[in-house]
mmCIF file of C-alpha atoms and ligand atoms in Angstrom:
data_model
loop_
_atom_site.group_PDB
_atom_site.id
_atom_site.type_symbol
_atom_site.label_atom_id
_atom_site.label_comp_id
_atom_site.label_asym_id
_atom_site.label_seq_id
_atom_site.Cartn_x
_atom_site.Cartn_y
_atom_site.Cartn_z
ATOM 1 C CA UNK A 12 13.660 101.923 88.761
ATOM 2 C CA UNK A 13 12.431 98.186 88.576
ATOM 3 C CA UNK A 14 15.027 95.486 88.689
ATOM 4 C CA UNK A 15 18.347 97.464 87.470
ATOM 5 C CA UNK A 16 20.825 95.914 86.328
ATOM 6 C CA UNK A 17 22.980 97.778 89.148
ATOM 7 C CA UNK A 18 22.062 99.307 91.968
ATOM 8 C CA UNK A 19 24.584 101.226 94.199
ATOM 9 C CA UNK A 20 23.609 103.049 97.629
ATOM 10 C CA UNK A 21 25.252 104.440 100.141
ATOM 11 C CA UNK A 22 28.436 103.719 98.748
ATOM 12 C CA UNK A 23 31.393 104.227 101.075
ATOM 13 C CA UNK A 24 35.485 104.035 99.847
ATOM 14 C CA UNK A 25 38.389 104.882 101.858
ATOM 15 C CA UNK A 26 41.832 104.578 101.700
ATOM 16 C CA UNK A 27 43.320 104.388 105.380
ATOM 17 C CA UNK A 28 42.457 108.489 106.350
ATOM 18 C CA UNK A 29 41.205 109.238 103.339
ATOM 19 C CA UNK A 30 37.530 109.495 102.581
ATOM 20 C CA UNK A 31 37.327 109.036 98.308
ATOM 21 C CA UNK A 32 33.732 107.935 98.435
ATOM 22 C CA UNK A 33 31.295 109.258 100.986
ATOM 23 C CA UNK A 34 27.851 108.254 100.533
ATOM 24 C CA UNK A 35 27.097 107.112 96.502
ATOM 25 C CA UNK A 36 23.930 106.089 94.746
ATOM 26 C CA UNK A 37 24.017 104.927 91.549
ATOM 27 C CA UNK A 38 21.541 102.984 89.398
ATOM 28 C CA UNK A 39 21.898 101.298 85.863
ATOM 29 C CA UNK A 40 18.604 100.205 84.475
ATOM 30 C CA UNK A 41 18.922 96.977 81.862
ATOM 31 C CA UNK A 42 19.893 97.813 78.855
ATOM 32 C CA UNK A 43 20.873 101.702 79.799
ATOM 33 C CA UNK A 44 23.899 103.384 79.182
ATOM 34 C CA UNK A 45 24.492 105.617 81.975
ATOM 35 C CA UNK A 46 27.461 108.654 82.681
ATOM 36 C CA UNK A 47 29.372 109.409 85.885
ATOM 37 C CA UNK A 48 31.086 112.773 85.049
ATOM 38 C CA UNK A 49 33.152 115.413 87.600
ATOM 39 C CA UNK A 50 36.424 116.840 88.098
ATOM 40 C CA UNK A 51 39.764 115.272 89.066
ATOM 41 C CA UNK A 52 39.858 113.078 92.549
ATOM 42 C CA UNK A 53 35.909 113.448 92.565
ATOM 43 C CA UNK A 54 35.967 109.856 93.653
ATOM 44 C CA UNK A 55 34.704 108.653 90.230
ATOM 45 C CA UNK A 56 37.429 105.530 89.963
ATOM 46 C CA UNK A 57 37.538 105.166 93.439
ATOM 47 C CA UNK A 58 33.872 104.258 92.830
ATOM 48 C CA UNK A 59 33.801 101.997 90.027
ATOM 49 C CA UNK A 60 36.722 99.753 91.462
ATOM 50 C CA UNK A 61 34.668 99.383 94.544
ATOM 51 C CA UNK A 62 31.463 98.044 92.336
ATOM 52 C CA UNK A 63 33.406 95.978 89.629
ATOM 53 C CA UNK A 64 34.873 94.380 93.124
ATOM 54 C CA UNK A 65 38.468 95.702 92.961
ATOM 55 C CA UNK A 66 38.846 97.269 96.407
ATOM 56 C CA UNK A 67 36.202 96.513 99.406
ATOM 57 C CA UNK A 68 33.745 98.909 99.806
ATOM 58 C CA UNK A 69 33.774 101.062 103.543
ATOM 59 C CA UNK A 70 30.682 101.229 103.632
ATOM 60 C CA UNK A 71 27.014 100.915 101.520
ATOM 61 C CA UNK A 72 25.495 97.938 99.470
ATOM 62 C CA UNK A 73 26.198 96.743 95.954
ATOM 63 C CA UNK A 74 23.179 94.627 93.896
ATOM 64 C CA UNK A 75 23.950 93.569 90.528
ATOM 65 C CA UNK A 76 21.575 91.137 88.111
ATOM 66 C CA UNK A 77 19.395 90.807 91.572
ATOM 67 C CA UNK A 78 21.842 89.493 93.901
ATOM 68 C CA UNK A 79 23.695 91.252 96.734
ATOM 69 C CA UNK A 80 27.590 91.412 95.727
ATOM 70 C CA UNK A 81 28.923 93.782 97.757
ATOM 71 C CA UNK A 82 31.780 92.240 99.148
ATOM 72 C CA UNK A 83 32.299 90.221 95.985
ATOM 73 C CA UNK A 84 36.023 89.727 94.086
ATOM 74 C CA UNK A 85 36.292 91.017 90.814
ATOM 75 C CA UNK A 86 37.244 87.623 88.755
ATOM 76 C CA UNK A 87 33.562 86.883 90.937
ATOM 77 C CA UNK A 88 31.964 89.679 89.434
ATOM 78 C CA UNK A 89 33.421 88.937 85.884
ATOM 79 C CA UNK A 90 32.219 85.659 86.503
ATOM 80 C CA UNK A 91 28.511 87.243 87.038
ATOM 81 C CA UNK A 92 28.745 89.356 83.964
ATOM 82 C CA UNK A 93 30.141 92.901 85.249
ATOM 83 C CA UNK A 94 33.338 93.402 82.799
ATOM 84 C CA UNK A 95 35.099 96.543 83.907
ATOM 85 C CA UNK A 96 37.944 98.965 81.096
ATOM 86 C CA UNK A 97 39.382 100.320 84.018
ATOM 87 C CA UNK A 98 41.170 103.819 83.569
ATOM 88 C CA UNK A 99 44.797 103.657 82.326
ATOM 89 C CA UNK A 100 43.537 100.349 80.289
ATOM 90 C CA UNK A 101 45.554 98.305 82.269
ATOM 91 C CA UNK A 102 46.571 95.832 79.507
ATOM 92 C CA UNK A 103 49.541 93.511 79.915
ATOM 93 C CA UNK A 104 52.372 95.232 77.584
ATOM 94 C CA UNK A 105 54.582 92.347 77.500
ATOM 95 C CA UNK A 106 51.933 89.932 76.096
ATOM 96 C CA UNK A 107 50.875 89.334 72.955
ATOM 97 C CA UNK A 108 46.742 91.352 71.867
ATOM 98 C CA UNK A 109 45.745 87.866 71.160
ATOM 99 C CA UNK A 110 47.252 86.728 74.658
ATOM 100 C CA UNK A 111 45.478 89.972 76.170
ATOM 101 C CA UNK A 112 42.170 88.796 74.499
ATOM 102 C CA UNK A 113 42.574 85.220 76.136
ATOM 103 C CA UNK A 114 42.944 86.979 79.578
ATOM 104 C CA UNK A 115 39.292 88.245 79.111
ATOM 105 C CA UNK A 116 38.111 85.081 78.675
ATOM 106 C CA UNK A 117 40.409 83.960 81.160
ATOM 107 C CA UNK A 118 37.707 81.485 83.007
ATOM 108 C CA UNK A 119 35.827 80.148 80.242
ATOM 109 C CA UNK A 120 39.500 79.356 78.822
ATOM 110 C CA UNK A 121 40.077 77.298 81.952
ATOM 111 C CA UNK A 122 36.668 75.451 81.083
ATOM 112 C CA UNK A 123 38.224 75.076 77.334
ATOM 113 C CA UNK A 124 35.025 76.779 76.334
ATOM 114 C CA UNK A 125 35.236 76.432 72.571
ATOM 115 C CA UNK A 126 33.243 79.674 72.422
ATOM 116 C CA UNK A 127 35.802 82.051 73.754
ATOM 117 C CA UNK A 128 37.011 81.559 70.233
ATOM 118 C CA UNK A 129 34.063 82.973 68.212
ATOM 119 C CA UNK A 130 34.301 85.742 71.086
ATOM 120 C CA UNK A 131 37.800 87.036 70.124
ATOM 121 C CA UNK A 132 36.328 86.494 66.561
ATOM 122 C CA UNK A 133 33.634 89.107 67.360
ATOM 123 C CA UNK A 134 35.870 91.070 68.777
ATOM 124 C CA UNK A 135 38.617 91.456 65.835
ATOM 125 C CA UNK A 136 35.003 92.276 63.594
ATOM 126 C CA UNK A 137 34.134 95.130 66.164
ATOM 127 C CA UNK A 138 37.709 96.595 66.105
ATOM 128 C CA UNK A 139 39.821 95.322 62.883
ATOM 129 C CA UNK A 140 42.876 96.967 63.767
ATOM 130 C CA UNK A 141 43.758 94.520 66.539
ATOM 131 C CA UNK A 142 43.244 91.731 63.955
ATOM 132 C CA UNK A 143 46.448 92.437 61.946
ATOM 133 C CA UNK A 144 47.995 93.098 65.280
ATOM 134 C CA UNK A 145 47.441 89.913 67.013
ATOM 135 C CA UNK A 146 50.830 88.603 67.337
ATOM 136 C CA UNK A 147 51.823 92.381 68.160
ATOM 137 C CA UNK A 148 53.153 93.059 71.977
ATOM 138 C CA UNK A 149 50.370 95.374 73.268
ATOM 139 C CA UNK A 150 52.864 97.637 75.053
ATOM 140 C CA UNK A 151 53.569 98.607 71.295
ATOM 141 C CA UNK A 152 49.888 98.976 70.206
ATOM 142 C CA UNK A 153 49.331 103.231 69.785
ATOM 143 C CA UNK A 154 46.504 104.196 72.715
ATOM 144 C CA UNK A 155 44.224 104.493 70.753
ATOM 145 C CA UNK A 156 44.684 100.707 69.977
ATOM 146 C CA UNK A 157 45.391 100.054 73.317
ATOM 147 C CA UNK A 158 42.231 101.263 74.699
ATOM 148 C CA UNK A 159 40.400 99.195 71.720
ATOM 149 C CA UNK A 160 42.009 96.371 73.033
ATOM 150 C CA UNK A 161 40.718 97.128 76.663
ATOM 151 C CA UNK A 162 37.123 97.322 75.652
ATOM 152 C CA UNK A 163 38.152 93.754 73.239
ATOM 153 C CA UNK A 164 39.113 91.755 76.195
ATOM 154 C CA UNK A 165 36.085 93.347 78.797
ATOM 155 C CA UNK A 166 33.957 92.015 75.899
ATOM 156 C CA UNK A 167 35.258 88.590 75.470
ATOM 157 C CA UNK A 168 34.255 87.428 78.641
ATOM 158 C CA UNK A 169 30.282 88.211 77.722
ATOM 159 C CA UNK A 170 29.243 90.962 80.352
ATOM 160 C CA UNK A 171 25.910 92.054 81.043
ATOM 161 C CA UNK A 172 27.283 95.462 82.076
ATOM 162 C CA UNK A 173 30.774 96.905 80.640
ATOM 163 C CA UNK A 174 31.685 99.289 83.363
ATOM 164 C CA UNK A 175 34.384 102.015 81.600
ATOM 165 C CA UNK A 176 36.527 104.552 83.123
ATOM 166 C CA UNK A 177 38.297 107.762 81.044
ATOM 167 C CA UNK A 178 37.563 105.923 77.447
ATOM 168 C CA UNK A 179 39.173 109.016 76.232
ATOM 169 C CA UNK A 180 41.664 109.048 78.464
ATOM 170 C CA UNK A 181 44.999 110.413 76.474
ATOM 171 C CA UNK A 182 43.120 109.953 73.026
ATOM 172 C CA UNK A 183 43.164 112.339 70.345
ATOM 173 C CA UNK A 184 39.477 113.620 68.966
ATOM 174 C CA UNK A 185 39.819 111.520 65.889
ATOM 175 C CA UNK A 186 39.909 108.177 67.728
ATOM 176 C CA UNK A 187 37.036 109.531 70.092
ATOM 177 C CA UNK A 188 34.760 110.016 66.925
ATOM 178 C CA UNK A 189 35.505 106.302 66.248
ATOM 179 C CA UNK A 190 35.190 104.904 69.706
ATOM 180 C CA UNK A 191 32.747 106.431 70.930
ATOM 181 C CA UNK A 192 30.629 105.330 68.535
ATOM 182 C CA UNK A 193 30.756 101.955 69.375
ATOM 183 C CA UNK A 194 30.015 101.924 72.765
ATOM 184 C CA UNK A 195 26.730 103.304 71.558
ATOM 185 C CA UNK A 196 26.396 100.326 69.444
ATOM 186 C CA UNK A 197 27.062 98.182 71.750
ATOM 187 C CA UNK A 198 24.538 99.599 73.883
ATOM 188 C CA UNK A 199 21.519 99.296 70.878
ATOM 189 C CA UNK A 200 22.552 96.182 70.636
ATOM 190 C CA UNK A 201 21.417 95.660 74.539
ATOM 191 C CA UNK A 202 24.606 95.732 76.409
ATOM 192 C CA UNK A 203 24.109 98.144 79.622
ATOM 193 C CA UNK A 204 27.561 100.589 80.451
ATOM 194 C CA UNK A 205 28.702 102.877 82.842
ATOM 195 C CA UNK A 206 30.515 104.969 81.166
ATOM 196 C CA UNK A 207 33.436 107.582 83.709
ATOM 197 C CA UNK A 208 34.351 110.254 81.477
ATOM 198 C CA UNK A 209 35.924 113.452 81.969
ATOM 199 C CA UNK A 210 34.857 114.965 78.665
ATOM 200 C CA UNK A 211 31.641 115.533 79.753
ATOM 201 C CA UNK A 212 30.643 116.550 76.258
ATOM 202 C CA UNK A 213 30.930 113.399 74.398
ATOM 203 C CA UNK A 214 29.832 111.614 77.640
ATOM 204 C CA UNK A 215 26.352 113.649 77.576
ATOM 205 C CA UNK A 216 26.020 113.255 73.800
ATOM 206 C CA UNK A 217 26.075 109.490 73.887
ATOM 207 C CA UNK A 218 24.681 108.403 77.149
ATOM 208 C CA UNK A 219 21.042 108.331 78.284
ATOM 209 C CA UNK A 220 21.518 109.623 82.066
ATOM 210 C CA UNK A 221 24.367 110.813 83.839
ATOM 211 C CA UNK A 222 25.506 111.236 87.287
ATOM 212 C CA UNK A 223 27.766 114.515 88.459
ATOM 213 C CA UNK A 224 30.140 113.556 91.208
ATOM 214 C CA UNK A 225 32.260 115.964 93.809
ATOM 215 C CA UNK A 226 34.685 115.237 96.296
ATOM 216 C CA UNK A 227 33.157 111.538 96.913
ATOM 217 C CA UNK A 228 29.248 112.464 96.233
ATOM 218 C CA UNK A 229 26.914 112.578 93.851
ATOM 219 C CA UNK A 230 25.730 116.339 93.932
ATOM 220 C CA UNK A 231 22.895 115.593 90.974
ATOM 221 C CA UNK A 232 22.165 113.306 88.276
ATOM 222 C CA UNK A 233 19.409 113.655 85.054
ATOM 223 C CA UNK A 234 18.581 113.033 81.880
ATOM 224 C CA UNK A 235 22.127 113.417 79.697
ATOM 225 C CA UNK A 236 20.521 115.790 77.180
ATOM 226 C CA UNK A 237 19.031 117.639 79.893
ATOM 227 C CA UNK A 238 21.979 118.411 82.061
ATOM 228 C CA UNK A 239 23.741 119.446 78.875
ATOM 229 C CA UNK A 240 21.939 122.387 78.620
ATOM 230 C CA UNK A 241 21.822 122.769 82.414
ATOM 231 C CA UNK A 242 23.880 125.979 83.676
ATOM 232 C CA UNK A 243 25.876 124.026 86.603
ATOM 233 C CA UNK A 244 27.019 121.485 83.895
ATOM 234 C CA UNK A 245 28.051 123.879 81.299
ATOM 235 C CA UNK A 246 30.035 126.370 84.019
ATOM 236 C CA UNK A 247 31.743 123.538 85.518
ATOM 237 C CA UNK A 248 32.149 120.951 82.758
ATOM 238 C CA UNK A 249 32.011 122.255 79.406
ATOM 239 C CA UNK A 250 33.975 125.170 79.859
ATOM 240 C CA UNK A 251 31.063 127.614 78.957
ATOM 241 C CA UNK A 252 32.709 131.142 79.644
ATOM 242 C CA UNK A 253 31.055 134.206 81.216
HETATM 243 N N1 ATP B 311 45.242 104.190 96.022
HETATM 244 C C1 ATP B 311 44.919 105.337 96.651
HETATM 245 N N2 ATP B 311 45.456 105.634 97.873
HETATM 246 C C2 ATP B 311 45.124 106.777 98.510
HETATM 247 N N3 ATP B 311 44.266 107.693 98.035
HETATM 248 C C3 ATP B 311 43.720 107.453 96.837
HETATM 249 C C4 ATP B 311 44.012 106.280 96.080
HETATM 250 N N4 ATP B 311 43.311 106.317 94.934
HETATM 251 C C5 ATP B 311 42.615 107.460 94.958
HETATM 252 N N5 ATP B 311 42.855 108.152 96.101
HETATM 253 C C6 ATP B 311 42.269 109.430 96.495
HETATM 254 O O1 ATP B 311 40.854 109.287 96.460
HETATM 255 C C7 ATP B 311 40.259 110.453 95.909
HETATM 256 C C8 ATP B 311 39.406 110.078 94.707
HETATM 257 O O2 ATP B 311 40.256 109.575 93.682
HETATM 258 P P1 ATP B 311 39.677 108.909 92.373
HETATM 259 O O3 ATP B 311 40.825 108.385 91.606
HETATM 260 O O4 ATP B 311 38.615 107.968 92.751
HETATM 261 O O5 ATP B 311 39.029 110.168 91.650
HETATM 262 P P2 ATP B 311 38.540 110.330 90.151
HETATM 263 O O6 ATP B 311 37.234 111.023 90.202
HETATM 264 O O7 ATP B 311 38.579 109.039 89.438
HETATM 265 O O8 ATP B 311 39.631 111.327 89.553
HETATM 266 P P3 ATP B 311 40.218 111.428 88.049
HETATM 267 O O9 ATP B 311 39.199 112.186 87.266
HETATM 268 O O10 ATP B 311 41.489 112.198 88.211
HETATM 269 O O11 ATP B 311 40.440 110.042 87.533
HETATM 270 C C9 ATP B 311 41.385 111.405 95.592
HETATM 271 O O12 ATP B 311 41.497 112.322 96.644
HETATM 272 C C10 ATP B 311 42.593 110.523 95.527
HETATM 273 O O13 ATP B 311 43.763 111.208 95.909
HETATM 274 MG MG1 MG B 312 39.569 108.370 87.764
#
């Protein structure tokens, strides 16, 4: 691939002992929405928090946009336009949504960028829900709203790549046929995501490539629509039965 927006390899994470990552490449071309499917502890999270910066990697190198960032902090990597909805959403319950958004745009607020305004604006248009709910607490925003309010505030601070893990996380079908939905916008519109997802069916249905990951490796990766009619997907990830 030339000049990805990401390019992972040899990715190593551990945690003291414990090997969760052991040897990953992973690629995101400009402008592509890619998938990282695979069963519990496959190392999936363990992985993104490594590239969006949140943990040190053990081991392997990390480009982004063209420059080496492997040992880079995540406000850093915010900073260079890798936004990260990481699993569990992570919001601050005790603060208001509009407090949450201001978070996102936590250092162009500190440069009293006027802009960070029309970005919460864009926002609220993309999900309308959080707009009547902006004085809410977002510890008392449903999941669903919750997880709208993740993607808001990974948004607001204008990445190049949104890097999301288990959007559907908890979420009923119903608010998956909504969100869903608009990651792929986002996406036409020209923002690149990595998208962790456990159910691998919407994952394959609305990304262009995916990567399948087991116990801390990638065991293969493909076209989405072709690994969803592949037999090692559909045995081990969407339930096909014999
Ligand atoms: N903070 C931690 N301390 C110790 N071990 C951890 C920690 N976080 C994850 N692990 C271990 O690393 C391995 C990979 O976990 P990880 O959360 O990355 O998997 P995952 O693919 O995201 O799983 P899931 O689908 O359940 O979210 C697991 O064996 C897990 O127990
Ligand atoms: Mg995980």
């Amino acid at each position: 691939m030339s000049d990805p927006i990401l390019s992972v390899s040899g990715l190593k994470v551990s945690y003291g002992p414990i090997t969760a990552v052991a040897g990953v490449d992973i690629e995101v071309g400009r402008g592509e929405f890619v998938g990282v499917i695979g069963s519990n502890g496959a190392g999936k999270s363990s992985a993104m928090r490594a590239i969006s910066g949140v943990l040190a990697p053990a081991g392997g190198a990390i480009r982004f946009d063209g420059a080496d960032v492997t040992r880079r902090k995540s406000h850093e990597m915010v900073a260079l336009g890798l936004a990260m909805v990481p699993e569990g959403r992570m919001i601050f319950g005790d603060q208001t949504v509009r407090e949450n958004l201001l978070l996102g745009g936590f250092s162009r607020v500190m440069r009293s960028d006027p802009e960070v305004e029309d970005d919460i604006e864009r926002a609220l248009e993309l999900f309308p829900r959080l707009r009547e709910r902006l004085g809410q607490m977002a510890g008392s925003l449903s999941g669903g709203e919750q997880q709208m309010l993740a993607i808001a505030r990974g948004l607001i601070s204008r990445p190049k790549l949104l890097v999301v893990d288990e959007l559907s996380l908890g979420l009923a079908p119903k608010i998956l046929d909504l969100l869903f939905p608009i990651l792929a916008d986002l996406n036409a519109k020209g923002l690149s995501i990595l998208l962790v997802e456990q159910m691998a069916s919407y994952a394959l249905a609305v990304t262009q490539r995916t990567y399948v990951m087991e116990n801390g490796r990638v065991l293969f990766s493909g076209p989405s629509a072709e690994l969803a009619e592949d037999d090692r997907v559909l045995d081990a990830y969407l339930g096909r039965k014999h």
